[in-house]
mmCIF file of C-alpha atoms in Angstrom:
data_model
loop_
_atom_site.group_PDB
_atom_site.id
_atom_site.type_symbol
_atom_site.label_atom_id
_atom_site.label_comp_id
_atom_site.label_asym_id
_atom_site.label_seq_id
_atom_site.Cartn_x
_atom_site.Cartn_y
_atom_site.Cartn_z
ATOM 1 C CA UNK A 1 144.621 -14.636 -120.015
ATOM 2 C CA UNK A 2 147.921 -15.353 -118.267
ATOM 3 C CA UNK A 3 150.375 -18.014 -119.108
ATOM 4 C CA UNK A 4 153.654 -18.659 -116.896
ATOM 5 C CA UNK A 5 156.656 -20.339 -118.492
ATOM 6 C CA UNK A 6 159.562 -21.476 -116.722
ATOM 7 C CA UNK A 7 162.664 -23.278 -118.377
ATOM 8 C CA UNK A 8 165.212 -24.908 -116.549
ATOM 9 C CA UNK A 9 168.382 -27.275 -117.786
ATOM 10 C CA UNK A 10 171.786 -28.339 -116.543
ATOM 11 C CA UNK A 11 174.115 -31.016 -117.479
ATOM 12 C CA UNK A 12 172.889 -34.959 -116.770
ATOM 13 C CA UNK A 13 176.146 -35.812 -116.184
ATOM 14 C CA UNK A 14 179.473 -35.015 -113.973
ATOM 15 C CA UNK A 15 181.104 -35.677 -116.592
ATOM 16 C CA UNK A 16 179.366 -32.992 -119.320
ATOM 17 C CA UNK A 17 181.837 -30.141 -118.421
ATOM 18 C CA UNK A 18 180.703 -28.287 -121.708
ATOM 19 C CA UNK A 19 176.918 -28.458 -120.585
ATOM 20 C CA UNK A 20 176.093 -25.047 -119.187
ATOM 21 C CA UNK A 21 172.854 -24.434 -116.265
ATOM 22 C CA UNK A 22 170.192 -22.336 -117.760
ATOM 23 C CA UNK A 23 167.280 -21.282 -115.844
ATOM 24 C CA UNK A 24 164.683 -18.422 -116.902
ATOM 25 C CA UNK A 25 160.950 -18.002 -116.797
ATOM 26 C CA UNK A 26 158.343 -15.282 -118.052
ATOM 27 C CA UNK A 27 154.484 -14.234 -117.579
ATOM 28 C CA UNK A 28 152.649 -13.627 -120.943
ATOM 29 C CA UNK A 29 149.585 -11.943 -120.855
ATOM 30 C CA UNK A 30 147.032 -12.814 -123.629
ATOM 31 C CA UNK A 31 144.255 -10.531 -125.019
ATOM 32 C CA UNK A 32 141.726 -12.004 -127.125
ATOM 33 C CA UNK A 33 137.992 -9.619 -128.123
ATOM 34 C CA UNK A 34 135.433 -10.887 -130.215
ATOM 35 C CA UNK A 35 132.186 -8.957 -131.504
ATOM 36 C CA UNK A 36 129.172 -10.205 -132.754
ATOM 37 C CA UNK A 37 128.782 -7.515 -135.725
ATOM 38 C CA UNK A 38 124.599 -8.992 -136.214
ATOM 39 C CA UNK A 39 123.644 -12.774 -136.723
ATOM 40 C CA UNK A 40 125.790 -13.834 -138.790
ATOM 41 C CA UNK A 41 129.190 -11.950 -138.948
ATOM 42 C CA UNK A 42 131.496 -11.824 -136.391
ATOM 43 C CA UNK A 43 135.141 -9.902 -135.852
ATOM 44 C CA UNK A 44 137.850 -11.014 -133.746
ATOM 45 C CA UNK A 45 140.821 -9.153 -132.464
ATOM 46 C CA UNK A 46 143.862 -10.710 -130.643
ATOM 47 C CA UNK A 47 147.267 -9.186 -128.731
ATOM 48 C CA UNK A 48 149.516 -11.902 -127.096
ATOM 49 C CA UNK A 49 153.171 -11.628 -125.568
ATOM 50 C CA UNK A 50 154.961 -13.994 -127.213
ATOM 51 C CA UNK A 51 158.102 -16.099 -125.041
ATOM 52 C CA UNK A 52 159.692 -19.096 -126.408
ATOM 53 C CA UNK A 53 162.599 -20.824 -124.587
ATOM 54 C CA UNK A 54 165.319 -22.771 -126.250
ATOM 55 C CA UNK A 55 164.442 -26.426 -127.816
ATOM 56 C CA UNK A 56 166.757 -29.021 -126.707
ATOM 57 C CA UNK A 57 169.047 -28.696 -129.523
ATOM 58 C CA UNK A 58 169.415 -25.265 -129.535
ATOM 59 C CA UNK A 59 170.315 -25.421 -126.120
ATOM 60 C CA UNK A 60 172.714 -28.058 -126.336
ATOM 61 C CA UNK A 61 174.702 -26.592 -128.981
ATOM 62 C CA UNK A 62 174.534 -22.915 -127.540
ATOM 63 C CA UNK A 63 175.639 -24.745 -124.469
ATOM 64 C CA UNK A 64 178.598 -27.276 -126.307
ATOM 65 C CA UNK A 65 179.777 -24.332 -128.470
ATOM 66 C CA UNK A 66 179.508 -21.491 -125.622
ATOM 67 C CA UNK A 67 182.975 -20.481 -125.341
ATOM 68 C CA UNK A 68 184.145 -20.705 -128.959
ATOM 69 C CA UNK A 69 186.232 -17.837 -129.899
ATOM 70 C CA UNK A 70 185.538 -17.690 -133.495
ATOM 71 C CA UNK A 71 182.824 -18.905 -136.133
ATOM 72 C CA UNK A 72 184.673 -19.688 -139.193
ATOM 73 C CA UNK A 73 187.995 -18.098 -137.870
ATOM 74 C CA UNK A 74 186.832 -15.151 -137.101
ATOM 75 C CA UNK A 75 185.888 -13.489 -133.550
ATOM 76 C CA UNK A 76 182.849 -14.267 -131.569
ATOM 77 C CA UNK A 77 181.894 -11.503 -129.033
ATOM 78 C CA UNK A 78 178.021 -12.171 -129.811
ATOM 79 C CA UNK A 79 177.977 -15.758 -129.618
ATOM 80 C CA UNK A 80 179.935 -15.881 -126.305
ATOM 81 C CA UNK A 81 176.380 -14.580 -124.502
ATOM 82 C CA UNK A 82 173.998 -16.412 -122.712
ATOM 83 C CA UNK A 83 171.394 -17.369 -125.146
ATOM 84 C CA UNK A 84 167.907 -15.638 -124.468
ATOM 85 C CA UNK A 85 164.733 -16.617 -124.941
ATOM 86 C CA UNK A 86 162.816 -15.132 -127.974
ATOM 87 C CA UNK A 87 159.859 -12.960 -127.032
ATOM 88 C CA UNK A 88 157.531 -10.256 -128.619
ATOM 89 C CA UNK A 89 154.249 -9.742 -129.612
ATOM 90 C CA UNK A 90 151.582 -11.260 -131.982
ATOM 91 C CA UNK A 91 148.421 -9.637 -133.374
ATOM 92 C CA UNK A 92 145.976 -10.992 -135.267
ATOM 93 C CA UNK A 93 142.368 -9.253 -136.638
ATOM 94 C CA UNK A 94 139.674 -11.800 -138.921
ATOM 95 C CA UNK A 95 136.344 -11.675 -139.560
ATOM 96 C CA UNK A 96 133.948 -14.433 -140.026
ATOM 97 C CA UNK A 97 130.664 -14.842 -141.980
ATOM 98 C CA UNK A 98 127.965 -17.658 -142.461
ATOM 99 C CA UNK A 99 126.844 -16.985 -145.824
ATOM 100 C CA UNK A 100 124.605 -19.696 -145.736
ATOM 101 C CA UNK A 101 123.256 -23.006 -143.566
ATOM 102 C CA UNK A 102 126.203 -25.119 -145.796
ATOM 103 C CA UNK A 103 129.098 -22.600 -145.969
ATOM 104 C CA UNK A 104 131.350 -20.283 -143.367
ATOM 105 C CA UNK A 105 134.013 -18.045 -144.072
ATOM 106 C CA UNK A 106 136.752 -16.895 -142.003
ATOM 107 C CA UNK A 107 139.982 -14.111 -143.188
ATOM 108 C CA UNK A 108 142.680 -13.570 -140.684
ATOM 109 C CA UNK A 109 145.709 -11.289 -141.545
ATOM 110 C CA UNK A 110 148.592 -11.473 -138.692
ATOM 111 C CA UNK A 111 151.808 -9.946 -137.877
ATOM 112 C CA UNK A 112 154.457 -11.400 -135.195
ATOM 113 C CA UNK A 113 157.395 -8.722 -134.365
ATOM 114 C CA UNK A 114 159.882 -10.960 -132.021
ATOM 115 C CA UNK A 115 163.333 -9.653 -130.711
ATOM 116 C CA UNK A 116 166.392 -12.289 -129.635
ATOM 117 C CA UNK A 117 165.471 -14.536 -132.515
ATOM 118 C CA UNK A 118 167.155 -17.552 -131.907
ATOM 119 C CA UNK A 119 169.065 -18.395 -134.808
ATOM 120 C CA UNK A 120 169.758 -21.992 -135.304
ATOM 121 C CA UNK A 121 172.306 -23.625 -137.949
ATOM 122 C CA UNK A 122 171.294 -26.545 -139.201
ATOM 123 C CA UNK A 123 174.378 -27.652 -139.760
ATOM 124 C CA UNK A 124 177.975 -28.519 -138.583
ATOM 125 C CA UNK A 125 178.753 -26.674 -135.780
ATOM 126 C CA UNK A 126 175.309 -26.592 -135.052
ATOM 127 C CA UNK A 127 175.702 -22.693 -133.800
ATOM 128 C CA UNK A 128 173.080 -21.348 -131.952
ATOM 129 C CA UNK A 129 172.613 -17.270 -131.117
ATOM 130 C CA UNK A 130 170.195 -14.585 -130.564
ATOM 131 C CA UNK A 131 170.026 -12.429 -133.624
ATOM 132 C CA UNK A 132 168.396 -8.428 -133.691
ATOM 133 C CA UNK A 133 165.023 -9.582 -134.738
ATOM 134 C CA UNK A 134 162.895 -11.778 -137.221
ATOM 135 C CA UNK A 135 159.398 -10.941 -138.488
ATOM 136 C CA UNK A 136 156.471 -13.218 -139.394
ATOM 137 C CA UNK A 137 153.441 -11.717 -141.346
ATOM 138 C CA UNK A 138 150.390 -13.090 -143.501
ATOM 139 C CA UNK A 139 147.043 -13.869 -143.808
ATOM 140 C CA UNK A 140 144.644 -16.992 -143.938
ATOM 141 C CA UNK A 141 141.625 -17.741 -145.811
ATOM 142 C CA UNK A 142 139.341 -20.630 -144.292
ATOM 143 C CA UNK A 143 136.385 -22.169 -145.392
ATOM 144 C CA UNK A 144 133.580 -24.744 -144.385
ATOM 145 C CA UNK A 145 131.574 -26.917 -146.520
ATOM 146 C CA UNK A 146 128.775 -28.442 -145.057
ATOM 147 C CA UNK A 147 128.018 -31.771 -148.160
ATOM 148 C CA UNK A 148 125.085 -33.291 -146.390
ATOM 149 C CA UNK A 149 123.931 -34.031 -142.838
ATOM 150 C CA UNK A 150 126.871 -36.474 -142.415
ATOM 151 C CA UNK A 151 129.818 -34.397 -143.651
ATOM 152 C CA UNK A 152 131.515 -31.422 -144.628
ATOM 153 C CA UNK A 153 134.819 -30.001 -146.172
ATOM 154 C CA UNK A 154 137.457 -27.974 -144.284
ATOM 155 C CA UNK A 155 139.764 -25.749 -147.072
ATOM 156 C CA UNK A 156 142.069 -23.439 -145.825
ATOM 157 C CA UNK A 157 145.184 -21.203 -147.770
ATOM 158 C CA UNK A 158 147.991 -19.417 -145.765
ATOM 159 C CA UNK A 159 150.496 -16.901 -147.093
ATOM 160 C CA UNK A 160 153.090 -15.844 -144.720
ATOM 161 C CA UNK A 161 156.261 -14.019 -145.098
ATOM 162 C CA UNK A 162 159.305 -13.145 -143.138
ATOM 163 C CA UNK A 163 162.350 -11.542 -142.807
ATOM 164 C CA UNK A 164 165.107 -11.028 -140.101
ATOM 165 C CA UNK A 165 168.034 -8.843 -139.230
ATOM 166 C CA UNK A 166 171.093 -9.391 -137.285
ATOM 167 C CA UNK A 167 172.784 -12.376 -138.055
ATOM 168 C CA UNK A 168 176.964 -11.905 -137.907
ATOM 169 C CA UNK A 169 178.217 -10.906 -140.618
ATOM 170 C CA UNK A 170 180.540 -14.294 -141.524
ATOM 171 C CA UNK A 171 178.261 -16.807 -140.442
ATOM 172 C CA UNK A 172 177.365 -18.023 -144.241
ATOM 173 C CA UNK A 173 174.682 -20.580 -142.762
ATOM 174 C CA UNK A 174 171.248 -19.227 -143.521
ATOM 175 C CA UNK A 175 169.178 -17.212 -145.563
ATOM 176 C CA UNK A 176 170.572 -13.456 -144.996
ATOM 177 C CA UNK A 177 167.224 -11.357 -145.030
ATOM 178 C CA UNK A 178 164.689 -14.041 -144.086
ATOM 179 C CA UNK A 179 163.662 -17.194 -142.209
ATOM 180 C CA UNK A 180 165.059 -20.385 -143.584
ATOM 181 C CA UNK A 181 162.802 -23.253 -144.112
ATOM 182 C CA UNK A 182 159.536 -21.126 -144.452
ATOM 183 C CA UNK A 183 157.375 -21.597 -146.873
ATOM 184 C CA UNK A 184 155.728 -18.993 -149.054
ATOM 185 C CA UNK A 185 152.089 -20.540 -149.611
ATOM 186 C CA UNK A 186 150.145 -23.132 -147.547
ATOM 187 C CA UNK A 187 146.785 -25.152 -148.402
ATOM 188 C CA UNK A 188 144.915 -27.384 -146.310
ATOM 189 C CA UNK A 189 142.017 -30.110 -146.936
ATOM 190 C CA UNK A 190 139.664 -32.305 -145.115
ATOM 191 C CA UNK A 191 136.798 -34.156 -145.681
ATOM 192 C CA UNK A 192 134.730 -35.066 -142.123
ATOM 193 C CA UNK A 193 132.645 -37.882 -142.098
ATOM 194 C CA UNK A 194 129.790 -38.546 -138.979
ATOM 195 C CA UNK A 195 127.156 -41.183 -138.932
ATOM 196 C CA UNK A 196 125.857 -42.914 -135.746
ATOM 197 C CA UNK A 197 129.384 -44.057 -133.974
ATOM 198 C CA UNK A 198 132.062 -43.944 -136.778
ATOM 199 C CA UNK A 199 133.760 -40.605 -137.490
ATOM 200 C CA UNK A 200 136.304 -40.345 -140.152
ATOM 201 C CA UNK A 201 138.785 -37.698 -141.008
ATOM 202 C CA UNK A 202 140.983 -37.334 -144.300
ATOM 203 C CA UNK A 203 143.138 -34.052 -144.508
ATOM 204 C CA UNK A 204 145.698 -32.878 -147.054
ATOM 205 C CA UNK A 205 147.993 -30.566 -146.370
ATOM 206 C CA UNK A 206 150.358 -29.018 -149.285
ATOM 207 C CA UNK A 207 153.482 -26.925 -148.684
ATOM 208 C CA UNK A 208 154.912 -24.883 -151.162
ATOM 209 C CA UNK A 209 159.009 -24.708 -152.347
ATOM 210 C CA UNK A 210 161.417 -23.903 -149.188
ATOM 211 C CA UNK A 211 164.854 -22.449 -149.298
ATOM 212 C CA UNK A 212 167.771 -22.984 -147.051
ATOM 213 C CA UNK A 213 171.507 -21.423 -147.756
ATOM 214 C CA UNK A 214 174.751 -22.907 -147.096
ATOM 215 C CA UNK A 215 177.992 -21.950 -147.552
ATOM 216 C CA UNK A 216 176.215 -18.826 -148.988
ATOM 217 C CA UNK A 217 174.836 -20.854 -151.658
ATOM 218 C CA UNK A 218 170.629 -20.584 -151.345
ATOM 219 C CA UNK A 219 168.946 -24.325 -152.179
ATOM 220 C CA UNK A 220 165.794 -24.843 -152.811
ATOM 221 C CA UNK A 221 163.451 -27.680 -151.208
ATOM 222 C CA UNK A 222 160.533 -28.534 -153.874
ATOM 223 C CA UNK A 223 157.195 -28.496 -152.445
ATOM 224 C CA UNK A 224 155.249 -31.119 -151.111
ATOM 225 C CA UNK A 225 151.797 -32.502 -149.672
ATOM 226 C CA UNK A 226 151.366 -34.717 -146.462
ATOM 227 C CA UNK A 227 148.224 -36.850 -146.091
ATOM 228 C CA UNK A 228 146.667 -38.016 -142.555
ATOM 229 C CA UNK A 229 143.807 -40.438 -141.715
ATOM 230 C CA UNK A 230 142.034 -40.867 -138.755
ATOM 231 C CA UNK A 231 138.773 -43.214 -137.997
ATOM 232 C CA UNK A 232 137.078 -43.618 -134.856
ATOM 233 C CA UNK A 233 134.201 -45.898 -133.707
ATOM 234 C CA UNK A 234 132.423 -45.564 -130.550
ATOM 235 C CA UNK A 235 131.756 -48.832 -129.213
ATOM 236 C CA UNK A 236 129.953 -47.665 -126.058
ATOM 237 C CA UNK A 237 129.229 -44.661 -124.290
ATOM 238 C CA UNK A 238 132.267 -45.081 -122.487
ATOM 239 C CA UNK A 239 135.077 -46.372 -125.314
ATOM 240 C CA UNK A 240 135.834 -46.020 -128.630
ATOM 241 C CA UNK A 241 138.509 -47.628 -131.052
ATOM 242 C CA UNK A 242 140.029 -45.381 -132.915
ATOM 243 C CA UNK A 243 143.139 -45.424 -135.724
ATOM 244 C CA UNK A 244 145.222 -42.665 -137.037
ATOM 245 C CA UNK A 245 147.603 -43.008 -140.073
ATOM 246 C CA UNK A 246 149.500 -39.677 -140.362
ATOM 247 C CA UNK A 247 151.934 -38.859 -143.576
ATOM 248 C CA UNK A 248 150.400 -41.574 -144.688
ATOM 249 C CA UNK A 249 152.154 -41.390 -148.593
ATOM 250 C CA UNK A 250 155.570 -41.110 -147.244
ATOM 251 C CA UNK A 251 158.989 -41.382 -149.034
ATOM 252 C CA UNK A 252 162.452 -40.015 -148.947
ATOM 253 C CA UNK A 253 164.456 -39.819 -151.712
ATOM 254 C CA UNK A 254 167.987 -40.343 -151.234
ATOM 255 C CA UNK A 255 169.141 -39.308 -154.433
ATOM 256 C CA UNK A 256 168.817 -35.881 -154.106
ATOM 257 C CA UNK A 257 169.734 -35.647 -150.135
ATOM 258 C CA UNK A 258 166.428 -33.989 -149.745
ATOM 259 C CA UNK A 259 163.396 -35.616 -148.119
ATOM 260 C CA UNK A 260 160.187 -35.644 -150.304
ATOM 261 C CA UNK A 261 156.414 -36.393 -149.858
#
């Protein structure tokens, strides 16, 4: 496969003298193989280029905060830079199995190497640069339940881990040696329900502790699950009704200044 990206911004303003044009693009070719090892196992191999352009807030603040001088008082040379996109390359190898007419296994491991990480502060003066590098790496376990004609379970764990290099030396916003915000372990659940025209769909989806630093000080955010619901009835071949409650447990609490599930 080939995908084209193109990424274009500029102030919506006259007025917006700090706003700064940006306009880049990129082709990313995508390799994806597949073998059918016999009848019931099957391996999969995947290379892909991968280009991401700045969100809108990153490339706002890059923009607003282009020609600062100094981060924290002290010089900028590296932030005073147009800010790239992020690019690399992603590989991923799994292997699938049916070990029987009710359950299916799948085991991915994957590895991301990307170079001009954009690194993004989350905070007051919302600085954003391209660092050396940052790399993501892991594997996932899924699984597939089959209960009875009507439904089946969906269980899936991810571990992932990263790290990064580059960042300047005195900005004290972020995690030195690896991705803020990133959690170490990841489990998913989901119950699918089909009879005649209703569908329904139930999923739970846990993530574990996070850390941030600020100030040089490393927080941690506790873990926490998210629950979504979706039903759908067909009421002809032609329409359906559907409804979809996602996050449905929701809460913040204020106390702590940290949002929870």
């Amino acid at each position: 496969g080939l995908r084209y990206d193109k990424f274009k911004g500029s102030k919506d303003a006259p007025q917006s003298t700090a706003m700064r044009d940006y306009d880049t693009d990129s082709l990313s070719p995508k390799l994806n193989l597949s073998v059918r090892n016999d009848g019931k196992t099957t391996t999969f191999l995947s290379v892909n280029r991968v280009w991401r352009a700045p969100s809108m807030a990153e490339y706002y603040w890059w923009s607003q905060n282009y020609s600062n001088a100094t981060i924290g008082g002290n010089p900028n040379p590296t932030y005073n830079k147009q800010l790239k996109p992020e690019k690399g390359t992603s590989y991923e190898l799994a292997a699938a199995h049916e070990f029987s007419s009710a359950y299916k296994s799948k085991l991915t491991v994957f590895y991301e190497d990307l170079a001009d990480y954009i690194n993004f502060r989350h905070t007051w003066p919302f600085l954003a640069y391209n660092i050396d590098s940052a790399k993501i790496w892991g594997w996932e376990w899924e699984n597939e339940y089959k209960l009875d004609k009507n439904s089946k379970m969906l269980v899936n764990y991810t571990n992932q881990h990263t790290k990064k290099s580059g960042v300047l030396s005195y900005d004290r916003i972020g995690l030195a040696g690896e991705l803020d915000y990133s959690p170490r372990h990841k489990v998913g659940i989901a119950y699918l329900y089909d009879k005649n025209d209703w569908n329904l769909r139930y999923s739970v989806n846990y993530f574990s502790s996070q850390q941030e630093a600020l100030s040089g000080t490393v927080k941690k955010i506790g873990g926490y699950a998210v629950h979504n619901l979706g039903i759908t009835r067909a009421l002809t071949e032609q329409s359906e009704v559907a409804l979809y409650v996602d996050n449905l447990f929701a809460h913040r609490d204020f106390r702590s200044g940290y949002g929870k599930e």
